[in-house]
Amino acid sequence: IGRSNFKPPPQVDSSVVRLVTKNPRPGIKFEEWDAMLRVCFGRKNRTLRAGWLGGRKVLEWVEGCWRGWCALNDIPVDEGEGMDVEQPSGQGKGREVNEDEWDGIMDVDDLGDDNNPNPQEEVDDDNDEELPDLFKQAREASMINGTSGKRKKKGKVFELVREKVRKVLENDTGLADRRARTLDQNDFLRLLLAFNKEGIHFG
């Protein structure tokens, strides 16, 4: 719809969008679907790899989700100082994870438009204005419960969950280098199913 159809005319053109309910409705929980999409679109210019693996807060939240699922299904969680996981760069299995390699590995990402040859620089993962609300709520809850403050050391479970997320994005769905705005509903359904198969349920 052209701007000339309005009085006074706005500075932009407009469009009419028709929303059609998907029928039959996908057999998913809305709360889980909503939580996953909040992460995907939390920083709209980041790839899914950067959005899920580029910051500690997201991975700690996913770790909490996985621990909750394990508790509900009576699955013991093996705590530890560290573990051997397959490296995303293919540098060999069984090599002990160097946390410095992972910490911030996705912070500098091609954040601009797909056609922008000059990506932005690093995104501050501690910037509350850019964090989805669910992480702000989790932080407030931890402050109330007295569990925040000291930076937790990454342990075996954290590394296991990080590897699960990497596997979902790179191996299972192939969506790691895509941006949320370029995906359709079926892509997000595939992503949620892949997370669920790894025992990761959001909410």
XYZ file of N, CA and C in Angstrom:
609
model
N 0.864 -1.179 0.000
C 0.000 0.000 0.000
C 0.900 1.229 0.000
N 0.758 2.059 -0.985
C 1.604 3.242 -1.110
C 1.307 4.276 -0.045
N 2.312 5.055 0.274
C 2.157 6.084 1.308
C 1.155 7.168 0.914
N 0.916 7.293 -0.392
C -0.020 8.320 -0.857
C -1.468 7.989 -0.503
N -1.745 6.773 -0.051
C -3.101 6.382 0.327
C -3.472 6.856 1.728
N -2.541 7.483 2.419
C -2.788 7.940 3.786
C -2.659 9.464 3.853
N -3.428 10.058 4.741
C -3.350 11.501 4.969
C -3.219 11.757 6.469
N -2.161 12.406 6.884
C -0.990 12.789 6.072
C -0.176 11.556 5.683
N 0.513 11.590 4.554
C 1.283 10.430 4.096
C 2.469 10.153 5.015
N 2.669 8.892 5.403
C 3.830 8.538 6.231
C 5.105 8.506 5.397
N 6.217 8.244 6.028
C 7.505 8.204 5.342
C 7.811 6.829 4.753
N 6.934 5.855 5.002
C 7.184 4.497 4.524
C 5.927 3.944 3.862
N 6.113 2.924 3.021
C 4.988 2.206 2.444
C 4.485 1.175 3.457
N 3.265 0.710 3.262
C 2.654 -0.237 4.183
C 2.264 -1.519 3.453
N 1.983 -2.550 4.235
C 1.555 -3.831 3.681
C 0.436 -4.400 4.529
N -0.384 -5.221 3.910
C -1.432 -5.946 4.615
C -0.972 -7.394 4.754
N -0.967 -7.876 5.978
C -0.509 -9.242 6.243
C -1.677 -10.070 6.746
N -1.858 -11.221 6.168
C -2.915 -12.128 6.589
C -2.299 -13.277 7.384
N -2.775 -13.466 8.603
C -2.288 -14.541 9.459
C -3.264 -15.709 9.396
N -2.748 -16.867 9.033
C -3.568 -18.068 8.910
C -3.129 -19.080 9.950
N -4.070 -19.565 10.723
C -3.762 -20.559 11.754
C -3.351 -21.879 11.107
N -2.281 -22.463 11.612
C -1.812 -23.732 11.072
C -2.752 -24.844 11.518
N -3.248 -25.615 10.554
C -4.221 -26.666 10.853
C -3.810 -27.956 10.136
N -3.567 -29.028 10.881
C -3.738 -29.156 12.334
C -2.618 -28.453 13.097
N -2.926 -28.103 14.334
C -1.949 -27.413 15.161
C -0.802 -28.353 15.513
N 0.449 -27.898 15.427
C 1.594 -28.749 15.804
C 1.484 -29.198 17.261
N 1.843 -30.425 17.509
C 1.747 -30.979 18.861
C 2.918 -30.567 19.724
N 3.033 -29.281 20.002
C 4.119 -28.754 20.821
C 3.538 -27.905 21.941
N 4.336 -27.681 22.970
C 3.919 -26.817 24.069
C 4.242 -25.371 23.710
N 3.255 -24.502 23.867
C 3.468 -23.102 23.497
C 4.598 -22.480 24.304
N 4.650 -22.788 25.621
C 5.682 -22.193 26.467
C 7.071 -22.567 25.975
N 7.224 -23.806 25.531
C 8.527 -24.266 25.046
C 8.865 -23.615 23.708
N 7.890 -23.543 22.834
C 8.043 -22.905 21.532
C 8.414 -21.433 21.706
N 7.702 -20.758 22.605
C 7.939 -19.340 22.850
C 9.338 -19.096 23.402
N 9.771 -19.946 24.344
C 11.096 -19.766 24.945
C 12.199 -19.946 23.913
N 12.069 -20.949 23.043
C 13.084 -21.173 22.023
C 13.157 -20.006 21.048
N 11.993 -19.502 20.635
C 11.986 -18.388 19.682
C 12.551 -17.116 20.295
N 12.362 -16.929 21.597
C 12.922 -15.748 22.257
C 14.446 -15.746 22.160
N 15.043 -16.931 22.259
C 16.497 -17.022 22.121
C 16.896 -16.768 20.672
N 16.184 -17.394 19.743
C 16.527 -17.258 18.325
C 16.433 -15.809 17.850
N 15.393 -15.094 18.311
C 15.170 -13.725 17.854
C 15.667 -12.689 18.857
N 16.292 -13.141 19.949
C 16.763 -12.212 20.961
C 17.730 -11.187 20.409
N 18.580 -11.621 19.518
C 19.499 -10.726 18.809
C 19.371 -11.056 17.339
N 18.476 -10.350 16.675
C 18.002 -10.752 15.354
C 19.076 -10.787 14.277
N 20.166 -10.061 14.470
C 21.204 -10.030 13.444
C 22.288 -11.076 13.638
N 22.147 -11.888 14.678
C 23.144 -12.927 14.923
C 22.714 -14.238 14.280
N 23.678 -15.039 13.863
C 23.362 -16.391 13.405
C 22.915 -17.211 14.601
N 22.265 -18.328 14.336
C 21.834 -19.190 15.435
C 23.038 -19.715 16.217
N 24.142 -19.981 15.527
C 25.347 -20.437 16.216
C 25.793 -19.400 17.247
N 25.808 -18.137 16.851
C 26.236 -17.075 17.757
C 25.225 -16.862 18.876
N 23.947 -16.940 18.533
C 22.924 -16.705 19.534
C 22.881 -17.773 20.614
N 23.131 -19.030 20.236
C 23.040 -20.129 21.193
C 24.372 -20.466 21.842
N 25.463 -20.301 21.116
C 26.771 -20.704 21.639
C 27.673 -19.528 21.997
N 27.239 -18.317 21.667
C 28.113 -17.173 21.832
C 28.102 -16.522 23.193
N 27.215 -16.939 24.075
C 27.156 -16.316 25.389
C 26.915 -17.331 26.485
N 27.477 -17.072 27.637
C 27.370 -18.002 28.756
C 25.948 -18.092 29.299
N 25.217 -16.982 29.316
C 23.888 -16.970 29.924
C 22.940 -17.938 29.226
N 22.968 -17.957 27.899
C 22.081 -18.856 27.162
C 22.405 -20.308 27.493
N 23.687 -20.646 27.475
C 24.078 -22.029 27.746
C 23.778 -22.442 29.182
N 23.939 -21.521 30.121
C 23.591 -21.841 31.506
C 22.091 -22.083 31.646
N 21.301 -21.307 30.907
C 19.855 -21.513 30.930
C 19.491 -22.865 30.323
N 20.120 -23.212 29.192
C 19.866 -24.507 28.561
C 20.302 -25.641 29.488
N 21.423 -25.447 30.170
C 21.874 -26.452 31.137
C 20.810 -26.667 32.214
N 20.217 -25.579 32.696
C 19.171 -25.701 33.699
C 17.957 -26.445 33.167
N 17.598 -26.187 31.907
C 16.485 -26.907 31.288
C 16.776 -28.395 31.204
N 17.998 -28.737 30.812
C 18.370 -30.151 30.674
C 18.408 -30.838 32.035
N 18.926 -30.142 33.038
C 18.942 -30.718 34.386
C 17.513 -30.979 34.876
N 16.603 -30.046 34.574
C 15.220 -30.229 34.974
C 14.594 -31.448 34.325
N 14.882 -31.641 33.032
C 14.364 -32.813 32.324
C 14.927 -34.099 32.911
N 16.214 -34.089 33.232
C 16.832 -35.265 33.840
C 16.197 -35.584 35.188
N 15.918 -34.551 35.970
C 15.308 -34.765 37.287
C 13.917 -35.367 37.155
N 13.140 -34.875 36.188
C 11.781 -35.375 35.995
C 11.767 -36.815 35.503
N 12.832 -37.231 34.828
C 12.887 -38.577 34.258
C 13.829 -39.502 35.026
N 14.212 -39.082 36.246
C 15.077 -39.900 37.114
C 16.369 -40.317 36.418
N 16.949 -39.383 35.673
C 18.216 -39.635 34.994
C 19.326 -38.984 35.808
N 20.294 -39.780 36.303
C 21.368 -39.197 37.104
C 22.253 -38.275 36.272
N 22.679 -37.182 36.880
C 23.563 -36.217 36.222
C 24.961 -36.400 36.783
N 25.892 -36.719 35.926
C 27.271 -36.966 36.336
C 28.029 -35.645 36.384
N 28.260 -35.152 37.594
C 29.005 -33.912 37.745
C 30.502 -34.193 37.602
N 31.255 -33.162 37.216
C 32.686 -33.349 37.068
C 33.372 -32.055 36.699
N 34.689 -32.111 36.616
C 35.479 -30.918 36.311
C 35.534 -30.616 34.828
N 35.350 -31.630 34.000
C 35.465 -31.409 32.566
C 35.283 -32.707 31.840
N 35.175 -32.620 30.520
C 34.988 -33.836 29.752
C 35.567 -33.638 28.369
N 35.745 -34.760 27.643
C 36.214 -34.714 26.272
C 35.011 -34.666 25.353
N 34.981 -33.668 24.455
C 33.894 -33.567 23.494
C 34.487 -33.311 22.129
N 33.705 -33.635 21.103
C 34.148 -33.392 19.736
C 34.222 -31.906 19.481
N 35.315 -31.453 18.915
C 35.500 -30.031 18.665
C 34.757 -29.605 17.413
N 34.134 -28.435 17.411
C 33.372 -27.983 16.248
C 34.232 -27.753 15.027
N 35.519 -27.514 15.222
C 36.388 -27.241 14.079
C 36.958 -28.512 13.475
N 36.567 -29.685 14.040
C 37.062 -30.941 13.527
C 38.515 -31.185 13.868
N 38.998 -30.645 14.986
C 40.402 -30.776 15.340
C 40.680 -32.039 16.126
N 39.713 -32.954 16.089
C 39.987 -34.241 16.706
C 39.099 -34.532 17.876
N 38.679 -35.811 18.010
C 37.878 -36.231 19.135
C 38.777 -36.564 20.303
N 38.170 -36.447 21.482
C 38.888 -36.899 22.661
C 39.854 -35.890 23.213
N 40.050 -34.758 22.539
C 40.958 -33.759 23.063
C 40.254 -32.978 24.143
N 40.914 -32.734 25.244
C 40.285 -32.018 26.352
C 39.921 -30.609 25.936
N 38.740 -30.207 26.348
C 38.240 -28.886 25.968
C 39.026 -27.798 26.666
N 39.504 -26.859 25.880
C 40.142 -25.667 26.424
C 39.074 -24.600 26.526
N 38.714 -24.216 27.746
C 37.612 -23.283 27.923
C 37.885 -21.946 27.279
N 39.150 -21.564 27.180
C 39.465 -20.281 26.561
C 39.109 -20.301 25.076
N 39.157 -21.505 24.451
C 38.792 -21.596 23.046
C 37.317 -21.283 22.859
N 36.490 -21.777 23.779
C 35.050 -21.652 23.644
C 34.548 -20.308 24.145
N 35.140 -19.810 25.218
C 34.601 -18.620 25.864
C 34.686 -17.431 24.925
N 33.531 -16.991 24.442
C 33.496 -15.852 23.538
C 33.792 -16.187 22.102
N 33.820 -17.506 21.746
C 34.192 -17.882 20.393
C 33.207 -17.341 19.366
N 31.961 -17.147 19.816
C 30.951 -16.645 18.895
C 30.598 -15.190 19.155
N 31.314 -14.520 20.040
C 30.949 -13.153 20.377
C 31.135 -12.210 19.200
N 32.155 -12.438 18.382
C 32.369 -11.616 17.201
C 31.780 -12.371 16.036
N 30.637 -11.901 15.595
C 29.892 -12.640 14.587
C 29.554 -11.712 13.447
N 29.241 -12.310 12.283
C 28.835 -11.486 11.156
C 27.443 -10.975 11.446
N 27.386 -9.864 12.204
C 26.129 -9.407 12.771
C 25.314 -8.542 11.829
N 25.905 -8.061 10.769
C 25.158 -7.167 9.904
C 24.217 -7.922 8.989
N 23.662 -7.211 8.021
C 22.798 -7.847 7.046
C 23.589 -8.848 6.237
N 22.862 -9.767 5.594
C 23.538 -10.792 4.796
C 24.370 -10.180 3.685
N 23.975 -8.991 3.219
C 24.705 -8.349 2.132
C 25.710 -7.325 2.624
N 25.875 -7.232 3.932
C 26.773 -6.234 4.492
C 28.170 -6.834 4.643
N 29.163 -6.359 3.904
C 30.506 -6.922 3.990
C 31.269 -6.472 5.219
N 30.720 -5.489 5.952
C 31.408 -4.970 7.128
C 30.611 -5.279 8.382
N 30.776 -6.486 8.951
C 30.010 -6.849 10.132
C 30.367 -5.994 11.321
N 29.437 -5.917 12.268
C 29.692 -5.190 13.483
C 30.694 -5.948 14.333
N 31.161 -5.275 15.373
C 32.131 -5.913 16.248
C 31.427 -6.681 17.343
N 32.108 -6.904 18.404
C 31.637 -7.782 19.459
C 30.353 -7.290 20.110
N 29.489 -8.268 20.463
C 28.264 -7.968 21.194
C 28.486 -8.324 22.646
N 28.164 -7.408 23.526
C 28.349 -7.631 24.960
C 27.229 -8.511 25.484
N 27.584 -9.712 25.944
C 26.586 -10.663 26.422
C 25.969 -10.217 27.727
N 26.568 -9.249 28.412
C 26.028 -8.779 29.670
C 25.108 -7.579 29.498
N 24.850 -7.199 28.261
C 23.992 -6.044 28.000
C 22.542 -6.449 28.212
N 21.946 -5.998 29.327
C 20.594 -6.404 29.670
C 19.571 -5.964 28.626
N 19.836 -4.853 27.948
C 18.865 -4.364 26.989
C 18.697 -5.312 25.819
N 19.725 -6.106 25.517
C 19.654 -7.009 24.385
C 19.239 -8.422 24.795
N 19.188 -8.701 26.089
C 18.845 -10.041 26.533
C 17.334 -10.246 26.496
N 16.870 -11.441 26.053
C 15.441 -11.734 26.142
C 14.972 -11.668 27.591
N 13.696 -11.379 27.785
C 13.155 -11.190 29.126
C 13.345 -12.414 30.011
N 13.306 -13.621 29.414
C 13.384 -14.808 30.249
C 14.718 -14.909 30.970
N 15.796 -14.344 30.391
C 17.089 -14.371 31.055
C 17.150 -13.320 32.157
N 16.498 -12.176 31.919
C 16.436 -11.164 32.966
C 15.657 -11.699 34.166
N 14.560 -12.428 33.899
C 13.764 -13.002 34.973
C 14.546 -14.056 35.732
N 15.319 -14.870 34.996
C 16.130 -15.895 35.653
C 17.195 -15.261 36.533
N 17.781 -14.141 36.056
C 18.798 -13.454 36.845
C 18.190 -12.878 38.121
N 16.997 -12.268 37.995
C 16.339 -11.716 39.172
C 16.012 -12.810 40.187
N 15.570 -13.977 39.683
C 15.246 -15.086 40.583
C 16.480 -15.576 41.307
N 17.621 -15.641 40.595
C 18.848 -16.110 41.223
C 19.338 -15.119 42.275
N 19.104 -13.818 42.040
C 19.503 -12.811 43.019
C 18.655 -12.935 44.280
N 17.355 -13.205 44.083
C 16.465 -13.372 45.233
C 16.853 -14.600 46.039
N 17.211 -15.671 45.323
C 17.564 -16.923 45.998
C 18.997 -16.943 46.506
N 19.747 -15.890 46.175
C 21.130 -15.810 46.641
C 22.081 -16.727 45.912
N 21.735 -17.097 44.663
C 22.586 -18.018 43.913
C 23.443 -17.313 42.878
N 23.296 -15.989 42.767
C 24.102 -15.264 41.797
C 25.287 -14.625 42.504
N 26.190 -14.114 41.700
C 27.334 -13.434 42.286
C 28.621 -13.991 41.725
N 29.098 -15.081 42.309
C 30.344 -15.663 41.846
C 30.140 -16.330 40.493
N 31.128 -16.172 39.655
C 31.087 -16.806 38.345
C 31.349 -18.294 38.506
N 30.398 -19.120 38.064
C 30.534 -20.547 38.228
C 31.559 -21.115 37.256
N 32.298 -22.090 37.738
C 33.261 -22.755 36.881
C 32.531 -23.705 35.948
N 32.929 -23.715 34.709
C 32.316 -24.615 33.747
C 32.711 -26.047 34.069
N 31.738 -26.900 34.214
C 32.002 -28.281 34.562
C 31.601 -29.228 33.462
N 31.545 -30.491 33.824
C 31.261 -31.555 32.865
C 29.883 -31.402 32.240
N 28.897 -31.070 33.067
C 27.535 -30.947 32.561
C 27.420 -29.770 31.600
N 28.048 -28.650 31.935
C 28.018 -27.478 31.065
C 28.592 -27.817 29.694
N 29.711 -28.526 29.680
C 30.350 -28.876 28.413
C 29.504 -29.878 27.629
N 28.851 -30.805 28.349
C 27.974 -31.771 27.697
C 26.808 -31.061 27.015
N 26.198 -30.113 27.718
C 25.070 -29.374 27.156
C 25.507 -28.528 25.971
N 26.665 -27.913 26.089
C 27.182 -27.108 24.975
C 27.386 -27.965 23.736
N 27.882 -29.174 23.919
C 28.072 -30.082 22.793
C 26.735 -30.520 22.204
N 25.736 -30.707 23.059
C 24.405 -31.054 22.571
C 23.845 -29.935 21.690
N 23.996 -28.698 22.133
C 23.508 -27.555 21.367
C 24.250 -27.457 20.039
N 25.567 -27.617 20.075
C 26.350 -27.573 18.836
C 25.896 -28.652 17.867
N 25.665 -29.849 18.368
C 25.232 -30.965 17.530
C 23.879 -30.672 16.885
N 22.963 -30.113 17.659
C 21.638 -29.783 17.126
C 21.753 -28.770 15.996
N 22.542 -27.715 16.208
C 22.646 -26.646 15.229
C 23.418 -27.055 13.983
N 24.514 -27.769 14.167
C 25.387 -28.079 13.043
C 25.036 -29.401 12.365
N 24.883 -30.453 13.129
C 24.717 -31.783 12.552
C 23.258 -32.137 12.261
N 22.389 -31.907 13.246
C 21.014 -32.397 13.138
C 20.133 -31.535 12.244
N 20.320 -30.219 12.292
C 19.448 -29.325 11.508
C 20.189 -28.556 10.414
N 21.491 -28.356 10.568
C 22.243 -27.574 9.591
C 21.863 -26.104 9.572
N 21.342 -25.603 10.702
C 20.880 -24.216 10.760
C 21.850 -23.284 11.469
N 23.018 -23.758 11.816
C 23.943 -22.997 12.647
C 24.291 -21.637 12.060
N 24.475 -21.565 10.750
C 24.913 -20.315 10.131
C 23.763 -19.508 9.528
N 22.545 -19.893 9.857
C 21.376 -19.143 9.400
C 20.941 -18.148 10.461
N 20.265 -17.084 10.033
C 19.688 -16.114 10.952
C 18.201 -16.382 11.102
N 17.679 -16.076 12.279
C 16.284 -16.404 12.574
C 15.328 -15.792 11.562
N 15.628 -14.592 11.113
C 14.695 -13.895 10.211
C 14.590 -14.564 8.845
N 15.529 -15.461 8.505
C 15.490 -16.141 7.208
C 14.837 -17.512 7.297
N 14.413 -17.925 8.487
C 13.847 -19.261 8.668
C 12.328 -19.217 8.622
N 11.729 -20.357 8.264
C 10.272 -20.441 8.287
C 9.830 -21.326 9.441
N 8.529 -21.502 9.552
C 7.973 -22.237 10.684
C 8.481 -23.682 10.727
N 8.601 -24.307 9.579
C 9.075 -25.692 9.545
C 10.510 -25.811 10.044
N 11.329 -24.796 9.753
C 12.710 -24.808 10.242
C 12.729 -24.775 11.770
N 11.899 -23.921 12.358
C 11.856 -23.827 13.819
C 11.273 -25.087 14.451
N 10.317 -25.714 13.785
C 9.776 -26.973 14.292
C 10.851 -28.057 14.269
N 11.647 -28.093 13.207
C 12.754 -29.050 13.137
C 13.752 -28.803 14.256
N 14.015 -27.521 14.518
C 14.978 -27.156 15.548
C 14.489 -27.597 16.926
N 13.218 -27.336 17.213
C 12.669 -27.734 18.505
C 12.672 -29.244 18.668
N 12.312 -29.971 17.610
C 12.315 -31.432 17.664
C 13.716 -31.960 17.930
N 14.716 -31.357 17.284
C 16.100 -31.802 17.479
C 16.552 -31.552 18.916
N 16.192 -30.401 19.478
C 16.525 -30.130 20.878
C 15.852 -31.153 21.795
N 14.579 -31.440 21.536
C 13.849 -32.392 22.370
C 14.472 -33.782 22.319
N 14.947 -34.182 21.148
C 15.579 -35.495 21.011
C 16.859 -35.595 21.832
N 17.489 -34.435 22.098
C 18.687 -34.410 22.932
C 18.349 -34.248 24.412
N 17.046 -34.282 24.740
C 16.630 -34.138 26.125
C 16.579 -32.698 26.594
N 16.580 -31.746 25.665
C 16.519 -30.329 26.004
C 15.108 -29.831 25.767
N 14.416 -29.504 26.849
C 13.037 -29.009 26.795
C 13.012 -27.653 27.468
N 12.531 -26.640 26.768
C 12.571 -25.274 27.259
C 11.323 -24.929 28.058
N 11.452 -23.922 28.891
C 10.290 -23.478 29.637
C 10.679 -23.029 31.028
